[in-house]
Short mmCIF file of C-alpha atoms in Angstrom, two decimals:
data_model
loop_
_atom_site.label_atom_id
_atom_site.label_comp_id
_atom_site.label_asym_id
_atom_site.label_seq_id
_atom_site.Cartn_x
_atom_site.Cartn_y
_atom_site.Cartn_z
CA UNK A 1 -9.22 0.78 -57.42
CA UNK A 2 -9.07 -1.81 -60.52
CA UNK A 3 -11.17 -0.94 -63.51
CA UNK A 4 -13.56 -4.17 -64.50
CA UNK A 5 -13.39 -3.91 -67.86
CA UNK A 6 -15.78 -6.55 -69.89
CA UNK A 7 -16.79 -6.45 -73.64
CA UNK A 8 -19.51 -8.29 -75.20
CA UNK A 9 -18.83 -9.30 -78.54
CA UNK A 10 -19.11 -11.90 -81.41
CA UNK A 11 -15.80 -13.00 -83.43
CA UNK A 12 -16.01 -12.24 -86.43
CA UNK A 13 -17.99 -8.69 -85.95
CA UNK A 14 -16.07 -5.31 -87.09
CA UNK A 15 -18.07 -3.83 -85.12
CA UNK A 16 -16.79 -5.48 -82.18
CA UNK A 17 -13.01 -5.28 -83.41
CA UNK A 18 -13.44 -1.19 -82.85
CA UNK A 19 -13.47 -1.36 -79.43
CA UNK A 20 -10.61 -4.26 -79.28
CA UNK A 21 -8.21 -2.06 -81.16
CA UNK A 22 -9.51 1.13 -79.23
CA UNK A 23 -8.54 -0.70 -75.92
CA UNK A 24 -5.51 -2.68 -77.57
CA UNK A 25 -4.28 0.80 -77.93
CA UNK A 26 -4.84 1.69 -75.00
CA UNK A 27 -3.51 -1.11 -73.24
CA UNK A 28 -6.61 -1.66 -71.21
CA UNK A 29 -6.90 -5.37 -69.97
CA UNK A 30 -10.56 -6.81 -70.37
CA UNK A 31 -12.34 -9.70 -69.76
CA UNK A 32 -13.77 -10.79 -73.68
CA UNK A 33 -16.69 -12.57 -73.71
CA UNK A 34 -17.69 -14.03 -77.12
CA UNK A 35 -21.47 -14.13 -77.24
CA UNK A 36 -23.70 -16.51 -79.29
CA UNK A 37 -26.07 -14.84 -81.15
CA UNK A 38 -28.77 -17.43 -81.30
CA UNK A 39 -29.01 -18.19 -77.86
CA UNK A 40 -28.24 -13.92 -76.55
CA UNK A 41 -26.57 -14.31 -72.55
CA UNK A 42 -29.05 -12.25 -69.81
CA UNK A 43 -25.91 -10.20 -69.37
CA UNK A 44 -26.45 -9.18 -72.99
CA UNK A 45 -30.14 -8.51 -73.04
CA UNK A 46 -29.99 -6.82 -69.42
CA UNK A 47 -27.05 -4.47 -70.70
CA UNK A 48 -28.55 -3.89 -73.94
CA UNK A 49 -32.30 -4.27 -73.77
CA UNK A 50 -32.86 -1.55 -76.56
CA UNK A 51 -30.77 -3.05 -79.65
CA UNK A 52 -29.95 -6.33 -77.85
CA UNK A 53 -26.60 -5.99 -80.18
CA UNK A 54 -22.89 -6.88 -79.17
CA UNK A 55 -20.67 -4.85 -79.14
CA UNK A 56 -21.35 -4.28 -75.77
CA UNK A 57 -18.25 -2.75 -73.20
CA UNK A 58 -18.75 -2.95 -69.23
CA UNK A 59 -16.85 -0.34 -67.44
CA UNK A 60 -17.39 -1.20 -63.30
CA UNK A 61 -20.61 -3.15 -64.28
CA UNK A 62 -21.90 0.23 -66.24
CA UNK A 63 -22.39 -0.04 -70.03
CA UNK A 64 -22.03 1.76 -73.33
CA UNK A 65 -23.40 0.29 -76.77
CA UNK A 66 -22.65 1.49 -80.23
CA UNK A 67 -19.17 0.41 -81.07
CA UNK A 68 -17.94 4.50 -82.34
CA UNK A 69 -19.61 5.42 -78.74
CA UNK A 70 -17.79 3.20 -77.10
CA UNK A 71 -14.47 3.73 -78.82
CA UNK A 72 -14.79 7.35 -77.80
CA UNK A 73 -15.83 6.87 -74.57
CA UNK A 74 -12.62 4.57 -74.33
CA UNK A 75 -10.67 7.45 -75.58
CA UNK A 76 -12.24 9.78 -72.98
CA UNK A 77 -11.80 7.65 -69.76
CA UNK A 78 -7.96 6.30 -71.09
CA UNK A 79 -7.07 9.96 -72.27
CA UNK A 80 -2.90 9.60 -71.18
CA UNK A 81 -2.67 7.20 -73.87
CA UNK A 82 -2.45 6.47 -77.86
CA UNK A 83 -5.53 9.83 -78.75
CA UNK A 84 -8.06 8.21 -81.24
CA UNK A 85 -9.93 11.60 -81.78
CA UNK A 86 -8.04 14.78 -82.44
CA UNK A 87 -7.91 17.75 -80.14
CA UNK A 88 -8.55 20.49 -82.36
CA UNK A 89 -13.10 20.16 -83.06
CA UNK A 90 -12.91 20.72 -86.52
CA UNK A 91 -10.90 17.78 -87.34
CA UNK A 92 -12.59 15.86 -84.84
CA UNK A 93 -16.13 16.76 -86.80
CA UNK A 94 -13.84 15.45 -89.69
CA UNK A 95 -13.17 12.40 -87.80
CA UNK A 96 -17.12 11.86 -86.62
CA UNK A 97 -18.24 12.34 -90.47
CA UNK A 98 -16.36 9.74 -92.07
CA UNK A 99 -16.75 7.37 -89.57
CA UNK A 100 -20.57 7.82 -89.90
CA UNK A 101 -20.11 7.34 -93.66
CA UNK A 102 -18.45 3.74 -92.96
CA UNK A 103 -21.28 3.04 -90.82
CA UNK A 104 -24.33 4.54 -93.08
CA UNK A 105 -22.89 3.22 -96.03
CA UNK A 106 -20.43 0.17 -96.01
CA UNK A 107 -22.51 -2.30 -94.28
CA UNK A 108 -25.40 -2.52 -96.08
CA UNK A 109 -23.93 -2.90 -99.91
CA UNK A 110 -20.95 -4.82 -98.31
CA UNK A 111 -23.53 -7.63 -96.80
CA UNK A 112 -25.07 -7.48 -100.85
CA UNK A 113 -21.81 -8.36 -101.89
CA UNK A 114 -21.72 -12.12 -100.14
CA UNK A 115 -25.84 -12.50 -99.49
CA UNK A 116 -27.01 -11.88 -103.45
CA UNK A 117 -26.80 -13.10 -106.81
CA UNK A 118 -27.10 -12.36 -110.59
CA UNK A 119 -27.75 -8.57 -110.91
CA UNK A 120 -28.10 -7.60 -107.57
CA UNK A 121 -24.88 -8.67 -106.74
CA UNK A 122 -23.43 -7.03 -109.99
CA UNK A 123 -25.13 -3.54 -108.71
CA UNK A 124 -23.29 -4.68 -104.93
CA UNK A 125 -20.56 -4.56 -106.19
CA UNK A 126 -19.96 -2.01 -108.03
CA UNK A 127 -21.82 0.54 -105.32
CA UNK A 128 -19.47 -1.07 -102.35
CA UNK A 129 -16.06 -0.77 -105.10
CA UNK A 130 -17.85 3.15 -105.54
CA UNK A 131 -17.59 3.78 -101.59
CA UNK A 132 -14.31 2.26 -100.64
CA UNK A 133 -12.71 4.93 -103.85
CA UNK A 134 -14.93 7.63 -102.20
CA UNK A 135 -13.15 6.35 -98.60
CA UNK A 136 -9.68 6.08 -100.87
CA UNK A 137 -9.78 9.77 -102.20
CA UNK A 138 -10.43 11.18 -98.13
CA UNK A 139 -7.44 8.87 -97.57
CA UNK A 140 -5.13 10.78 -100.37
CA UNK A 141 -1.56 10.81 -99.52
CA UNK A 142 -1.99 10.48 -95.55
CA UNK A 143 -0.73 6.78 -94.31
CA UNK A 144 -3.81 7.39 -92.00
CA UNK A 145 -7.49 9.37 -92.44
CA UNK A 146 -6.20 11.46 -89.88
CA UNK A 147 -3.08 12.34 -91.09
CA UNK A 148 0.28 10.80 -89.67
CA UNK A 149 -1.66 9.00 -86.65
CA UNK A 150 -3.99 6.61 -86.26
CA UNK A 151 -7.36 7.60 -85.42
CA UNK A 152 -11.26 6.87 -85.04
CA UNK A 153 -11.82 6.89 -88.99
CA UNK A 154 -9.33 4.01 -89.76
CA UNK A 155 -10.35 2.27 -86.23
CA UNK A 156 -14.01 2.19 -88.00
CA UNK A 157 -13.05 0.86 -91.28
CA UNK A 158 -10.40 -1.16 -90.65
CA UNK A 159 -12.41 -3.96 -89.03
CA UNK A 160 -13.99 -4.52 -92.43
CA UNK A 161 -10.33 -5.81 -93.90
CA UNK A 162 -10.45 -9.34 -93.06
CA UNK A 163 -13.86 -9.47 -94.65
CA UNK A 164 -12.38 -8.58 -97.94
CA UNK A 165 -11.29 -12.44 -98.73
CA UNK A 166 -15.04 -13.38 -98.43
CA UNK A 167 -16.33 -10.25 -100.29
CA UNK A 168 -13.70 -11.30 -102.99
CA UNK A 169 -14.04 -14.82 -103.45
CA UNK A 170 -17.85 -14.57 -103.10
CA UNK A 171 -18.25 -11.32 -105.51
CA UNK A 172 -15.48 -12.99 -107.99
CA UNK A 173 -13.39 -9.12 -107.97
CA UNK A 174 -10.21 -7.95 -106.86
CA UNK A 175 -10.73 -4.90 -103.98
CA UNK A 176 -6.79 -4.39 -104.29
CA UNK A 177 -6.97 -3.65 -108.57
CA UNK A 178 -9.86 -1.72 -107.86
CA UNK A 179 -8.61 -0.20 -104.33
CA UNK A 180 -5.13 -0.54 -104.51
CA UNK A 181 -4.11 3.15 -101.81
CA UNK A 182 -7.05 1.72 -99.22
CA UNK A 183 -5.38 -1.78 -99.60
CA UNK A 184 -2.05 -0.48 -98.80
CA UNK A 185 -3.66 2.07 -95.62
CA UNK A 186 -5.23 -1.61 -94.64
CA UNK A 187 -1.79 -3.07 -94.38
CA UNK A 188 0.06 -0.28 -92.76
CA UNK A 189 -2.66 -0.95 -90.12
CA UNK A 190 -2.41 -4.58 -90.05
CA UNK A 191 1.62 -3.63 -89.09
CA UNK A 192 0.05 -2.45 -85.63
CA UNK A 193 -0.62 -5.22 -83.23
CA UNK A 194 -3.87 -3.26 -81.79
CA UNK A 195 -5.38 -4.51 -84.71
CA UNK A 196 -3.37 -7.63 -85.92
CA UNK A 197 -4.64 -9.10 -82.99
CA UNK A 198 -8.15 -7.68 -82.89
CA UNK A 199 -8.89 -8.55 -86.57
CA UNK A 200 -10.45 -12.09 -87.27
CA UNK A 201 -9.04 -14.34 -89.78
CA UNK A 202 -9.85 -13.40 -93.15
CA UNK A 203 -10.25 -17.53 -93.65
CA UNK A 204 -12.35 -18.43 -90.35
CA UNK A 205 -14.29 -15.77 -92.05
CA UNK A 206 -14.88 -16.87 -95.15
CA UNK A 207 -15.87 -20.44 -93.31
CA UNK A 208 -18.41 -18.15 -91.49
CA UNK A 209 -19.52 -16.57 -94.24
CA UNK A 210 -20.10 -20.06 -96.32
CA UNK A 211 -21.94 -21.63 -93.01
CA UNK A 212 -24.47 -18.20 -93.49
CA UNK A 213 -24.89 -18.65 -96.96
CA UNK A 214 -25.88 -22.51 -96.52
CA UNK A 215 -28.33 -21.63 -93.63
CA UNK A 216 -30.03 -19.31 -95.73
CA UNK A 217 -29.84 -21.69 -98.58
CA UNK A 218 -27.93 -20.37 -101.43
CA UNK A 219 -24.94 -22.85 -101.45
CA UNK B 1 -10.31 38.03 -80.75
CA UNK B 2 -11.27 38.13 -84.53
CA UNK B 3 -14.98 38.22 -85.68
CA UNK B 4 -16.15 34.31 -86.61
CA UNK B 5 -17.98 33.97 -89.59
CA UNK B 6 -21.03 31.42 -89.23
CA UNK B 7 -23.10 30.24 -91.65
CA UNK B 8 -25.59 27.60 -91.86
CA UNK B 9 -27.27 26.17 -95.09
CA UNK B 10 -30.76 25.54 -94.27
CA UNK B 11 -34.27 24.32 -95.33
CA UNK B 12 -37.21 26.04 -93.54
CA UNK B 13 -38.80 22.78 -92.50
CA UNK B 14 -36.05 20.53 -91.79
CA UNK B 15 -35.70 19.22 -88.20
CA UNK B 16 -32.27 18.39 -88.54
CA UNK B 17 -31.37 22.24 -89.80
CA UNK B 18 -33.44 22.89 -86.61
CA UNK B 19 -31.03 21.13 -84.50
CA UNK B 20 -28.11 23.44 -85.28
CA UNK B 21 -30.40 26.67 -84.80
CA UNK B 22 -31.14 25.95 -81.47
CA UNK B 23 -27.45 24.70 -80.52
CA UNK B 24 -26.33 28.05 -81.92
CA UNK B 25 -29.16 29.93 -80.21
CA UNK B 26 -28.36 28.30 -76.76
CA UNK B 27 -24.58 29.12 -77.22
CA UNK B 28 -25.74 32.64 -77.99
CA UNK B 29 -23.55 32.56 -81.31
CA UNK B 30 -24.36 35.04 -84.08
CA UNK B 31 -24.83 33.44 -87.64
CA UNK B 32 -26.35 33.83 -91.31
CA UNK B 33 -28.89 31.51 -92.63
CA UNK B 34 -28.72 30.81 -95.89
CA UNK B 35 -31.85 28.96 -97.14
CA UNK B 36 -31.36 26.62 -99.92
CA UNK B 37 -33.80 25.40 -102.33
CA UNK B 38 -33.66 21.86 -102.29
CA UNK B 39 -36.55 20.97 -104.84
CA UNK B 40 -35.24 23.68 -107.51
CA UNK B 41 -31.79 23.95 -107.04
CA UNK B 42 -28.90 23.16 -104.46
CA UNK B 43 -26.44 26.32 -104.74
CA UNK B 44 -22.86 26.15 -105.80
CA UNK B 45 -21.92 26.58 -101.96
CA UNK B 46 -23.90 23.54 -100.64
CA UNK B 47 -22.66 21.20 -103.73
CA UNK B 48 -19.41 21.97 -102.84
CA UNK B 49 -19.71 22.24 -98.91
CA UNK B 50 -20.88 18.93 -99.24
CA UNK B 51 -19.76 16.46 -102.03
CA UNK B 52 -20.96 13.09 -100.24
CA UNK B 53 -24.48 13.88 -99.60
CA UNK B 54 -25.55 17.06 -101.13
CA UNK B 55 -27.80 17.31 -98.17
CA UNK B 56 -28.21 20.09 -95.41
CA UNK B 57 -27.61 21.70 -92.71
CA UNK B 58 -24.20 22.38 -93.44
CA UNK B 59 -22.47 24.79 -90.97
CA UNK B 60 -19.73 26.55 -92.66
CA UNK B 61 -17.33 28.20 -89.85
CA UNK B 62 -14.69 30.58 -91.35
CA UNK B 63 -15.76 29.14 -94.18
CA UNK B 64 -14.43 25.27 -93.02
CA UNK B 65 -17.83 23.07 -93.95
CA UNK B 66 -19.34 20.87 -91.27
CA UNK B 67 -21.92 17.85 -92.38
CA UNK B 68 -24.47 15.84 -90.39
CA UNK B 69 -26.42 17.74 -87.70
CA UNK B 70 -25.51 15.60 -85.01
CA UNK B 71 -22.05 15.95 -85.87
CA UNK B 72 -22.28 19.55 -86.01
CA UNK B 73 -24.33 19.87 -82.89
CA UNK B 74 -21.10 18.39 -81.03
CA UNK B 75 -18.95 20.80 -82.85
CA UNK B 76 -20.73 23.79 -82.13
CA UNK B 77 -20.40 22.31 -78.31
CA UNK B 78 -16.85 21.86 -78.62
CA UNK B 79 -15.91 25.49 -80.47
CA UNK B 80 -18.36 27.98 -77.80
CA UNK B 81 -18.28 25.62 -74.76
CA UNK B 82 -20.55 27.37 -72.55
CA UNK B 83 -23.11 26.78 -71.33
CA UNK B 84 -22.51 22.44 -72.07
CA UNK B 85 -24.86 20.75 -73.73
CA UNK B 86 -23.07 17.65 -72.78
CA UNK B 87 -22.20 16.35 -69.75
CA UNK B 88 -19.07 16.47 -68.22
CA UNK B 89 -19.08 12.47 -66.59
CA UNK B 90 -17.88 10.32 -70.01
CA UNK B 91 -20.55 7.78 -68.70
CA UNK B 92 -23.08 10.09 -69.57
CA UNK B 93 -21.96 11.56 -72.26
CA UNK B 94 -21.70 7.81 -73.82
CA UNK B 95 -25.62 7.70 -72.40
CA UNK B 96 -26.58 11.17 -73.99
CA UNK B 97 -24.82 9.75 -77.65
CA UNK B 98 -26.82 6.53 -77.37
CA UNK B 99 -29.98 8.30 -77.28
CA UNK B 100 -29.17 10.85 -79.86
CA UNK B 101 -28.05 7.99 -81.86
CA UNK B 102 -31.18 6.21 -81.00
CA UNK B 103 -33.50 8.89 -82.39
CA UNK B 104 -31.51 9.16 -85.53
CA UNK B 105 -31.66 6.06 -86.53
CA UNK B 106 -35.89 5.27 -85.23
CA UNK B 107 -37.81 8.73 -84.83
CA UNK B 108 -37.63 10.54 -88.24
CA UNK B 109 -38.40 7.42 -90.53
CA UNK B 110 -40.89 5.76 -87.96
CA UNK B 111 -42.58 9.33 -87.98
CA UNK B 112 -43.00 9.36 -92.03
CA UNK B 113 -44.01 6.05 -92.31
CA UNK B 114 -47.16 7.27 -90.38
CA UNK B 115 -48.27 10.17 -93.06
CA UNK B 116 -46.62 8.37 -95.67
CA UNK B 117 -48.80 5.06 -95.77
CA UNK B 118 -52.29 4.00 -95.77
CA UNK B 119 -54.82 1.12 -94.24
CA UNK B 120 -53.13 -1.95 -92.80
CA UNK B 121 -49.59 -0.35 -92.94
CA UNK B 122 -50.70 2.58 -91.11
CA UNK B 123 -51.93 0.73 -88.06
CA UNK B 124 -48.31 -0.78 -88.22
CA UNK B 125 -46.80 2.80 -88.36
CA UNK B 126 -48.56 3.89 -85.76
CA UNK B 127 -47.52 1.06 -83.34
CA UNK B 128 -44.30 1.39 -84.34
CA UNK B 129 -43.88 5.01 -83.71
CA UNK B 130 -45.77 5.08 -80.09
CA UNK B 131 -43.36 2.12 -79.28
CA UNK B 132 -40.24 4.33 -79.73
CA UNK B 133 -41.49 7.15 -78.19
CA UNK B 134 -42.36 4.51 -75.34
CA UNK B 135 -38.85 3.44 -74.94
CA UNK B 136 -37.36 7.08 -75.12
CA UNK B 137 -40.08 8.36 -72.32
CA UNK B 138 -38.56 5.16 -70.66
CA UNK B 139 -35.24 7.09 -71.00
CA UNK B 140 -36.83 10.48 -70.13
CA UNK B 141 -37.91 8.60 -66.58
CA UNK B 142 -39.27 11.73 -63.78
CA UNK B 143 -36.50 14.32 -65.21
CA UNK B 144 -37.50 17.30 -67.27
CA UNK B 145 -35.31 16.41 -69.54
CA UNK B 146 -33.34 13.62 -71.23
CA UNK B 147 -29.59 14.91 -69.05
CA UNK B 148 -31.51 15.82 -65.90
CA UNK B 149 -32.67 19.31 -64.80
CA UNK B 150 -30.83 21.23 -67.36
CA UNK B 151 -32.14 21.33 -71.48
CA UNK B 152 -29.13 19.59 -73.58
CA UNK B 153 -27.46 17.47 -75.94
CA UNK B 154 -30.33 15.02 -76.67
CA UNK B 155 -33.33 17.60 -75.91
CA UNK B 156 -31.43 19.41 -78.95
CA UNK B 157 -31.06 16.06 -81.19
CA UNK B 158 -34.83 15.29 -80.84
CA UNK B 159 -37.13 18.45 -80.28
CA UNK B 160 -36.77 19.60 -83.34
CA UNK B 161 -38.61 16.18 -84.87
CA UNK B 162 -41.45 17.03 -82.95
CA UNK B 163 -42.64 19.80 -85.45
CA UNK B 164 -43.55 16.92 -87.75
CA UNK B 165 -45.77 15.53 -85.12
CA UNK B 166 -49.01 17.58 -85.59
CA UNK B 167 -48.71 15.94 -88.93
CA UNK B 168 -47.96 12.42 -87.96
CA UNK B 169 -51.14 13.04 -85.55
CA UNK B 170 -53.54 14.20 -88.54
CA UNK B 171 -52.48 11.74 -90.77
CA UNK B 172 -51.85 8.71 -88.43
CA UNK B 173 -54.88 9.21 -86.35
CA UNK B 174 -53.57 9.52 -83.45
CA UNK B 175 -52.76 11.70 -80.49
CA UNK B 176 -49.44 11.28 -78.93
CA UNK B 177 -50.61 12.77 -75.37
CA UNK B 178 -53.26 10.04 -75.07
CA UNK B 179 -50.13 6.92 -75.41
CA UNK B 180 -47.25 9.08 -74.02
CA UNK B 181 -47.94 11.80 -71.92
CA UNK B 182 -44.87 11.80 -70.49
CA UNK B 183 -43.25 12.08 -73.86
CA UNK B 184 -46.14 15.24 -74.72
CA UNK B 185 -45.32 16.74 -71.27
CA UNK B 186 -41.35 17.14 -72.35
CA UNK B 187 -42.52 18.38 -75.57
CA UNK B 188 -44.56 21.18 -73.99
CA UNK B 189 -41.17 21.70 -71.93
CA UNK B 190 -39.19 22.46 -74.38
CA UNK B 191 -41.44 24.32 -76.45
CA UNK B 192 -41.53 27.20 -73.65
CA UNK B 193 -38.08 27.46 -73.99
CA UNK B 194 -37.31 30.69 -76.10
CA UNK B 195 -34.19 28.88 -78.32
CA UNK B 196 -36.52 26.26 -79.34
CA UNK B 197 -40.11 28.72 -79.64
CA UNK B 198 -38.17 31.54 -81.83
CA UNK B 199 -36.98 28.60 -84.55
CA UNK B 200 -39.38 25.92 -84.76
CA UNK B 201 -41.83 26.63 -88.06
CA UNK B 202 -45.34 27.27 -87.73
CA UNK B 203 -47.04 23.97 -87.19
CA UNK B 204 -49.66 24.79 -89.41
CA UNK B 205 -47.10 25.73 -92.64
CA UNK B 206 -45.20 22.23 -91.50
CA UNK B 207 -48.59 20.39 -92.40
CA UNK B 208 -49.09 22.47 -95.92
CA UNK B 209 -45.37 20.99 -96.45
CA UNK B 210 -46.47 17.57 -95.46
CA UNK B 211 -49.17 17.40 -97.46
CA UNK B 212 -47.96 18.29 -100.88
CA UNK B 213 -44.79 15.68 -99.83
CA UNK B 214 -47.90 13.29 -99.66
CA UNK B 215 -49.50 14.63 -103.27
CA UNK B 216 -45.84 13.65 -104.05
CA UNK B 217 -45.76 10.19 -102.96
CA UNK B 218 -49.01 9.52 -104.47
CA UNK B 219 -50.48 8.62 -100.99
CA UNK B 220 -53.50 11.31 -101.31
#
């Protein structure tokens, strides 16, 4: 029987580019569906009537929201293939905590980077710059969080990379002087085509990021 | 088989130490409680245990730290496997970590905001909380418990919160029964249950604690 596989999902969301890669490296073939947020699809809103958020994956018309849920469940259903999470539970709680840190604390300062001004976006900075070395000393030596392989840690970071031209040209900093190890971890996983091809164009970005900015009036 | 060596940093009052009492109690595994003092002075062990957030529980096993009850919750499922308190189906297990994520992210802060605030922003509170315990007796449904017939995963993740709700009650006006009884009904459930009865903290010591956190915020 053929899996249907759809996924919900808006371009330029990292969120959404965890479950890409996750099924990229998998080699699971899906039906992407790019969803516009003003005007949400009734697939959306009947599949995810509680956050009414993309990403949203369809497995045989069932689905499961929250891109790190999903990315496991992907890993649990497609288990022959490319392991995101470790075997052994005490690296996987390793695994679970630091991808909960890029998701309790990147987002938030990261959108105060691009959406502020002045001193607020001073304080942005400097508390985003403060996580990614926090994120840069976990990384150490490893080429990946989770050692020599690629795992669910870098699959929920990585995402964020091809914001880092609009956080930069925006926030008027360098994340590479500043970052230079995570920059170099970002570009060993740029060398995989899971997520060269599931990553968004640093530039459409940045042309995204503008449009926002002018809606909300501060261009 | 050697001997393991648990330990869990706690705070008396904390539902999200709770969480990893009553995992360890339904796996039957032996441990050592080590209360920490959170107002006078985090020990050595926790600072250390946990450099990000400082913050318990922390379950230390052979001495390895593990952070973020949720996250621990799954490990201690993972290390003493029976009996599950996940499913086995990865559907539902991606259905029982939406709901635990789900009450992580609404219940806790949508519970304070209802002891925490006064007048106007009260009544908002209020009708805030009752509307997420609304959509999670929606998820509840006619079982006796959020996986079906058996107590797990997410009974575990949000029980424990419920020992703030006598407070939430007194100081929102409110009674939760009268909006959700389905919602009171699965409290009562669980509360029978001897895992959850022998750890949850005497209702009446978790409204002293309230209240001085209210003297605190300046809201009495």
């Amino acid at each position: 029987m053929a899996d249907e596989v759809i996924l919900l999902d808006f371009w330029p969301s990292m969120f959404g580019m965890r479950v890409r890669i996750a099924l990229a490296e998998k080699g699971i073939e899906y039906q992407y569906r790019e969803e516009d947020l003003m005007n949400k699809s009734p697939l959306l809103l009947k599949m995810n009537p509680v956050h009414k958020k993309i990403p949203v994956l369809i497995h045989n018309g069932k689905p499961v929201c929250e891109s790190l849920i999903a990315v496991e469940y992907i890993d649990e259903v497609w288990k022959d293939k490319a392991q995101i999470l470790p075997s052994d539970p005490y690296q996987r709680a390793q695994a679970r905590f630091w991808a909960d840190y890029v998701d309790k604390k990147v987002n938030a300062v990261a959108r105060n980077v691009w959406a502020t001004k002045g001193e607020e976006q001073e304080a942005a900075k400097k508390e985003f710059i403060e996580i990614l070395k926090v994120l840069e000393g976990e990384l150490g030596d490893k080429p990946y969080f989770g050692g020599e392989t690629f795992g669910l840690t870098d699959i929920s970071l990585i995402g964020y990379y091809c914001w880092f031209y609009a956080y930069e040209t925006f926030g008027i900093f360098s994340i590479e002087s500043e970052c230079p190890k995570l920059i170099a971890w970002a570009k060993r996983c740029m060398e995989k085509e899971s997520v060269s091809k599931s990553l968004a164009d640093p530039h459409k970005v940045y042309d995204f990021v503008l449009g926002m900015k002018k809606r909300h009036g501060q261009e | 088989m050697s001997t393991d060596e648990v330990v869990l940093l706690d705070f008396w009052v904390s539902p999200f130490c709770l969480r990893a009492k009553i995992a360890l109690a339904e796996k039957g595994v032996a441990f050592v409680e080590q209360e920490e003092d959170l107002f006078g002075g985090k020990s050595e062990l926790l600072l250390k245990s946990n450099p990000v957030y400082q913050k318990v529980p922390v379950l230390l096993h052979n001495g390895k730290p593990m952070c973020e009850s949720t996250i621990i919750v799954h490990y201690i499922d993972e290390t003493w496997p029976s009996p599950p308190l996940l499913p086995t189906c990865p559907y539902e297990r991606a259905r029982a970590r939406f709901w635990a994520d789900f009450i992580d992210k609404k219940v806790f802060e949508a519970g304070g905001k209802t002891w925490q605030s006064k007048g106007e922003e009260k009544e908002v509170a209020k009708k805030e909380f009752l509307e997420i315990l609304k959509v999670l007796e929606g998820a509840l449904g006619e079982k006796d418990y959020f996986g079906g017939d058996s107590f797990g995963f997410v009974d575990i993740i949000a029980i424990p919160l419920t020992s703030w709700f006598d407070s939430c009650e007194k100081f929102g006006l409110f009674k939760i029964e009268e909006h959700c009884p389905k919602f009171s009904a699965w409290m009562k459930r669980c509360l029978k249950r001897e895992t959850v009865a022998k750890v949850l903290p005497n209702p009446e010591k978790v409204l002293e604690f309230v209240t001085s956190m209210r003297k605190m915020h300046g809201v009495e």
